[in-house]
Amino acid sequence: MNKNVLSKLTYGLYILSSKDHDKASGCIIDVCVQVATNPDRILISVMDSNYTRELIKKSGVFCIAVLCKDCPFEMIKHFGYQSGRDVDKFEGLTTFTDINGVPSVLSCVCATISAKVVERIDLGSHTVFIGIVKDQKFLSCSEPMTYAHYQEHVKPKVEGLDDHVTQNDEKCVDSPVEADKSGDKYHKDANTLGLYETANKLAMEECCTKERPIVGWKCTICGFVYQDPVLPDDYMCPVCGHPSSDFVPIYG
């Protein structure tokens, strides 16, 4: 079976937000589809480790912000590469509060959809929420962002490391650091050095040590280290959920 076939499916890119009492957060997802009419209902899929998922489960409401095609990487990185458990992702941004009391951003967004959860399906790694649409706002005539456009034109590329950084990513790009806090110690590289610096550092390590034996594997997304010389093809990072293709070797 060729597992790469699933990469041919098409997706959008969205900021998903929710709020429970005084706690609010948002993350990046790529699965949001209309699944019914009369009343209109939409379906979203979120990684179980996401803090935003916890808020939706508690509050029963969420808001989808459809990102514009010209949305810069910094906005996606802001909502996708740090955890709402640690920072207020809406602080300092231009926002509005929707009909359900959920905050959402206004910049880089062409539309928003507010929904109330009517069904929840637990899938093990992800949770699917089906919601009745309560409000819709048209904000811009800009073309919406697609996951393919993000991968090809928005996500930073580093020569010599593209295979590790840009190919076969977990399609929920919010996953890198929306993991449980138990994995926070593995996030230091990505957060302190930045995506470019981390990728360059990994590429340099690989070039300088390629003659040495492999002693482990490092996730290029969150920095998690798999301490074994042989990495299974079907291995998934326990911190960020990314596949083995996003790991690079560590040499002894």
CSV table of N, CA and C in Angstrom, one decimal, residues 64-127:
chain,number,residue,atom,x,y,z
A,64,ILE,N,-14.2,29.4,13.3
A,64,ILE,CA,-13.2,29.1,12.2
A,64,ILE,C,-12.9,30.4,11.5
A,65,ALA,N,-11.6,30.7,11.4
A,65,ALA,CA,-11.2,31.9,10.6
A,65,ALA,C,-10.5,31.4,9.3
A,66,VAL,N,-11.0,31.7,8.2
A,66,VAL,CA,-10.5,31.2,6.9
A,66,VAL,C,-9.3,32.1,6.5
A,67,LEU,N,-8.1,31.5,6.5
A,67,LEU,CA,-6.9,32.3,6.2
A,67,LEU,C,-6.9,32.7,4.7
A,68,CYS,N,-6.4,34.0,4.5
A,68,CYS,CA,-6.2,34.4,3.1
A,68,CYS,C,-4.9,33.8,2.5
A,69,LYS,N,-4.9,33.8,1.2
A,69,LYS,CA,-3.8,33.2,0.5
A,69,LYS,C,-2.5,33.9,0.7
A,70,ASP,N,-2.6,35.2,1.0
A,70,ASP,CA,-1.4,36.0,1.2
A,70,ASP,C,-1.0,36.1,2.7
A,71,CYS,N,-1.6,35.2,3.5
A,71,CYS,CA,-1.3,35.2,5.0
A,71,CYS,C,0.2,34.9,5.2
A,72,PRO,N,0.9,35.7,5.9
A,72,PRO,CA,2.4,35.4,6.1
A,72,PRO,C,2.6,34.3,7.0
A,73,PHE,N,3.8,33.7,6.9
A,73,PHE,CA,4.2,32.5,7.8
A,73,PHE,C,4.1,32.9,9.2
A,74,GLU,N,4.5,34.1,9.6
A,74,GLU,CA,4.5,34.5,11.0
A,74,GLU,C,3.2,34.4,11.7
A,75,MET,N,2.1,34.6,11.0
A,75,MET,CA,0.8,34.4,11.6
A,75,MET,C,0.5,33.0,11.8
A,76,ILE,N,0.8,32.1,10.9
A,76,ILE,CA,0.6,30.7,11.0
A,76,ILE,C,1.5,30.1,12.1
A,77,LYS,N,2.8,30.6,12.1
A,77,LYS,CA,3.7,30.2,13.2
A,77,LYS,C,3.2,30.6,14.6
A,78,HIS,N,2.6,31.8,14.7
A,78,HIS,CA,2.1,32.3,16.0
A,78,HIS,C,1.1,31.4,16.5
A,79,PHE,N,0.1,30.9,15.7
A,79,PHE,CA,-0.9,30.1,16.2
A,79,PHE,C,-0.6,28.6,16.1
A,80,GLY,N,0.4,28.2,15.4
A,80,GLY,CA,0.7,26.8,15.2
A,80,GLY,C,1.9,26.3,15.9
A,81,TYR,N,2.9,27.2,16.3
A,81,TYR,CA,4.1,26.7,16.8
A,81,TYR,C,4.4,27.1,18.3
A,82,GLN,N,3.3,27.4,19.0
A,82,GLN,CA,3.4,27.6,20.4
A,82,GLN,C,2.1,27.2,21.1
A,83,SER,N,2.1,26.9,22.3
A,83,SER,CA,1.0,26.3,23.0
A,83,SER,C,0.2,27.4,23.7
A,84,GLY,N,-1.2,27.3,23.6
A,84,GLY,CA,-2.1,28.2,24.3
A,84,GLY,C,-2.0,27.9,25.8
A,85,ARG,N,-1.4,26.8,26.2
A,85,ARG,CA,-1.2,26.6,27.7
A,85,ARG,C,-0.2,27.5,28.3
A,86,ASP,N,0.7,28.1,27.4
A,86,ASP,CA,1.8,28.9,27.9
A,86,ASP,C,1.6,30.4,27.6
A,87,VAL,N,0.9,30.7,26.5
A,87,VAL,CA,0.8,32.1,26.1
A,87,VAL,C,-0.6,32.4,25.7
A,88,ASP,N,-0.9,33.7,25.8
A,88,ASP,CA,-2.2,34.2,25.2
A,88,ASP,C,-2.0,34.6,23.8
A,89,LYS,N,-2.5,33.7,22.9
A,89,LYS,CA,-2.2,33.9,21.5
A,89,LYS,C,-2.9,35.1,20.9
A,90,PHE,N,-3.9,35.6,21.6
A,90,PHE,CA,-4.6,36.8,21.0
A,90,PHE,C,-4.1,38.1,21.5
A,91,GLU,N,-3.2,38.1,22.5
A,91,GLU,CA,-2.7,39.3,23.0
A,91,GLU,C,-1.9,40.1,22.0
A,92,GLY,N,-2.3,41.4,21.8
A,92,GLY,CA,-1.6,42.3,20.9
A,92,GLY,C,-2.1,42.2,19.4
A,93,LEU,N,-3.1,41.3,19.2
A,93,LEU,CA,-3.7,41.2,17.8
A,93,LEU,C,-5.0,41.9,17.8
A,94,THR,N,-5.4,42.3,16.5
A,94,THR,CA,-6.7,42.9,16.3
A,94,THR,C,-7.8,41.7,16.2
A,95,THR,N,-8.7,41.7,17.2
A,95,THR,CA,-9.6,40.6,17.3
A,95,THR,C,-11.1,41.1,17.4
A,96,PHE,N,-12.0,40.2,17.2
A,96,PHE,CA,-13.4,40.5,17.6
A,96,PHE,C,-14.0,39.3,18.3
A,97,THR,N,-15.1,39.5,19.0
A,97,THR,CA,-15.7,38.4,19.7
A,97,THR,C,-17.0,38.0,19.0
A,98,ASP,N,-17.1,36.7,18.7
A,98,ASP,CA,-18.2,36.2,17.9
A,98,ASP,C,-19.5,36.0,18.7
A,99,ILE,N,-20.5,35.5,18.1
A,99,ILE,CA,-21.8,35.4,18.7
A,99,ILE,C,-21.8,34.4,19.9
A,100,ASN,N,-20.8,33.5,19.9
A,100,ASN,CA,-20.7,32.6,21.0
A,100,ASN,C,-19.7,33.0,22.1
A,101,GLY,N,-19.2,34.3,21.9
A,101,GLY,CA,-18.2,34.8,22.9
A,101,GLY,C,-16.8,34.3,22.7
A,102,VAL,N,-16.5,33.8,21.5
A,102,VAL,CA,-15.2,33.2,21.1
A,102,VAL,C,-14.4,34.3,20.4
A,103,PRO,N,-13.2,34.6,20.8
A,103,PRO,CA,-12.4,35.5,20.0
A,103,PRO,C,-11.8,35.0,18.7
A,104,SER,N,-11.6,35.9,17.7
A,104,SER,CA,-11.1,35.5,16.5
A,104,SER,C,-10.3,36.7,15.9
A,105,VAL,N,-9.3,36.4,15.1
A,105,VAL,CA,-8.5,37.5,14.5
A,105,VAL,C,-9.2,38.1,13.3
A,106,LEU,N,-8.8,39.3,12.9
A,106,LEU,CA,-9.4,40.0,11.8
A,106,LEU,C,-8.4,40.1,10.6
A,107,SER,N,-7.1,40.2,11.0
A,107,SER,CA,-6.1,40.3,9.9
A,107,SER,C,-5.8,39.0,9.3
A,108,CYS,N,-5.5,39.0,8.0
A,108,CYS,CA,-5.1,37.8,7.2
A,108,CYS,C,-6.3,36.8,7.1
A,109,VAL,N,-7.5,37.2,7.3
A,109,VAL,CA,-8.7,36.4,7.3
A,109,VAL,C,-9.7,36.9,6.3
A,110,CYS,N,-10.2,35.9,5.5
A,110,CYS,CA,-11.3,36.3,4.5
A,110,CYS,C,-12.7,36.0,4.9
A,111,ALA,N,-12.9,35.2,6.0
A,111,ALA,CA,-14.2,34.9,6.5
A,111,ALA,C,-14.1,34.2,7.8
A,112,THR,N,-15.2,34.2,8.6
A,112,THR,CA,-15.2,33.5,9.8
A,112,THR,C,-16.6,32.7,9.9
A,113,ILE,N,-16.5,31.6,10.6
A,113,ILE,CA,-17.7,30.8,10.8
A,113,ILE,C,-17.8,30.4,12.3
A,114,SER,N,-18.9,30.7,12.9
A,114,SER,CA,-19.1,30.4,14.3
A,114,SER,C,-20.1,29.2,14.4
A,115,ALA,N,-19.8,28.3,15.3
A,115,ALA,CA,-20.6,27.1,15.4
A,115,ALA,C,-20.7,26.6,16.8
A,116,LYS,N,-21.8,25.8,17.0
A,116,LYS,CA,-22.1,25.2,18.3
A,116,LYS,C,-22.0,23.7,18.1
A,117,VAL,N,-21.3,23.0,18.9
A,117,VAL,CA,-21.1,21.5,18.7
A,117,VAL,C,-22.3,20.7,19.0
A,118,VAL,N,-22.6,19.8,18.1
A,118,VAL,CA,-23.8,19.0,18.2
A,118,VAL,C,-23.4,17.5,18.3
A,119,GLU,N,-22.2,17.2,17.9
A,119,GLU,CA,-21.7,15.8,17.9
A,119,GLU,C,-20.2,15.8,18.0
A,120,ARG,N,-19.6,14.8,18.8
A,120,ARG,CA,-18.2,14.7,18.9
A,120,ARG,C,-17.8,13.2,18.7
A,121,ILE,N,-16.8,13.0,17.9
A,121,ILE,CA,-16.3,11.7,17.6
A,121,ILE,C,-14.9,11.5,17.9
A,122,ASP,N,-14.5,10.7,18.8
A,122,ASP,CA,-13.1,10.4,19.2
A,122,ASP,C,-12.5,9.4,18.3
A,123,LEU,N,-11.4,9.8,17.7
A,123,LEU,CA,-10.7,8.9,16.7
A,123,LEU,C,-9.4,8.4,17.2
A,124,GLY,N,-9.0,8.6,18.4
A,124,GLY,CA,-7.8,8.1,18.9
A,124,GLY,C,-6.7,9.2,18.9
A,125,SER,N,-6.2,9.6,17.7
A,125,SER,CA,-5.2,10.6,17.6
A,125,SER,C,-5.9,12.0,17.5
A,126,HIS,N,-7.1,12.0,16.9
A,126,HIS,CA,-7.8,13.3,16.7
A,126,HIS,C,-9.3,13.2,17.2
A,127,THR,N,-9.9,14.3,17.4
A,127,THR,CA,-11.3,14.4,17.7
A,127,THR,C,-12.0,15.2,16.6
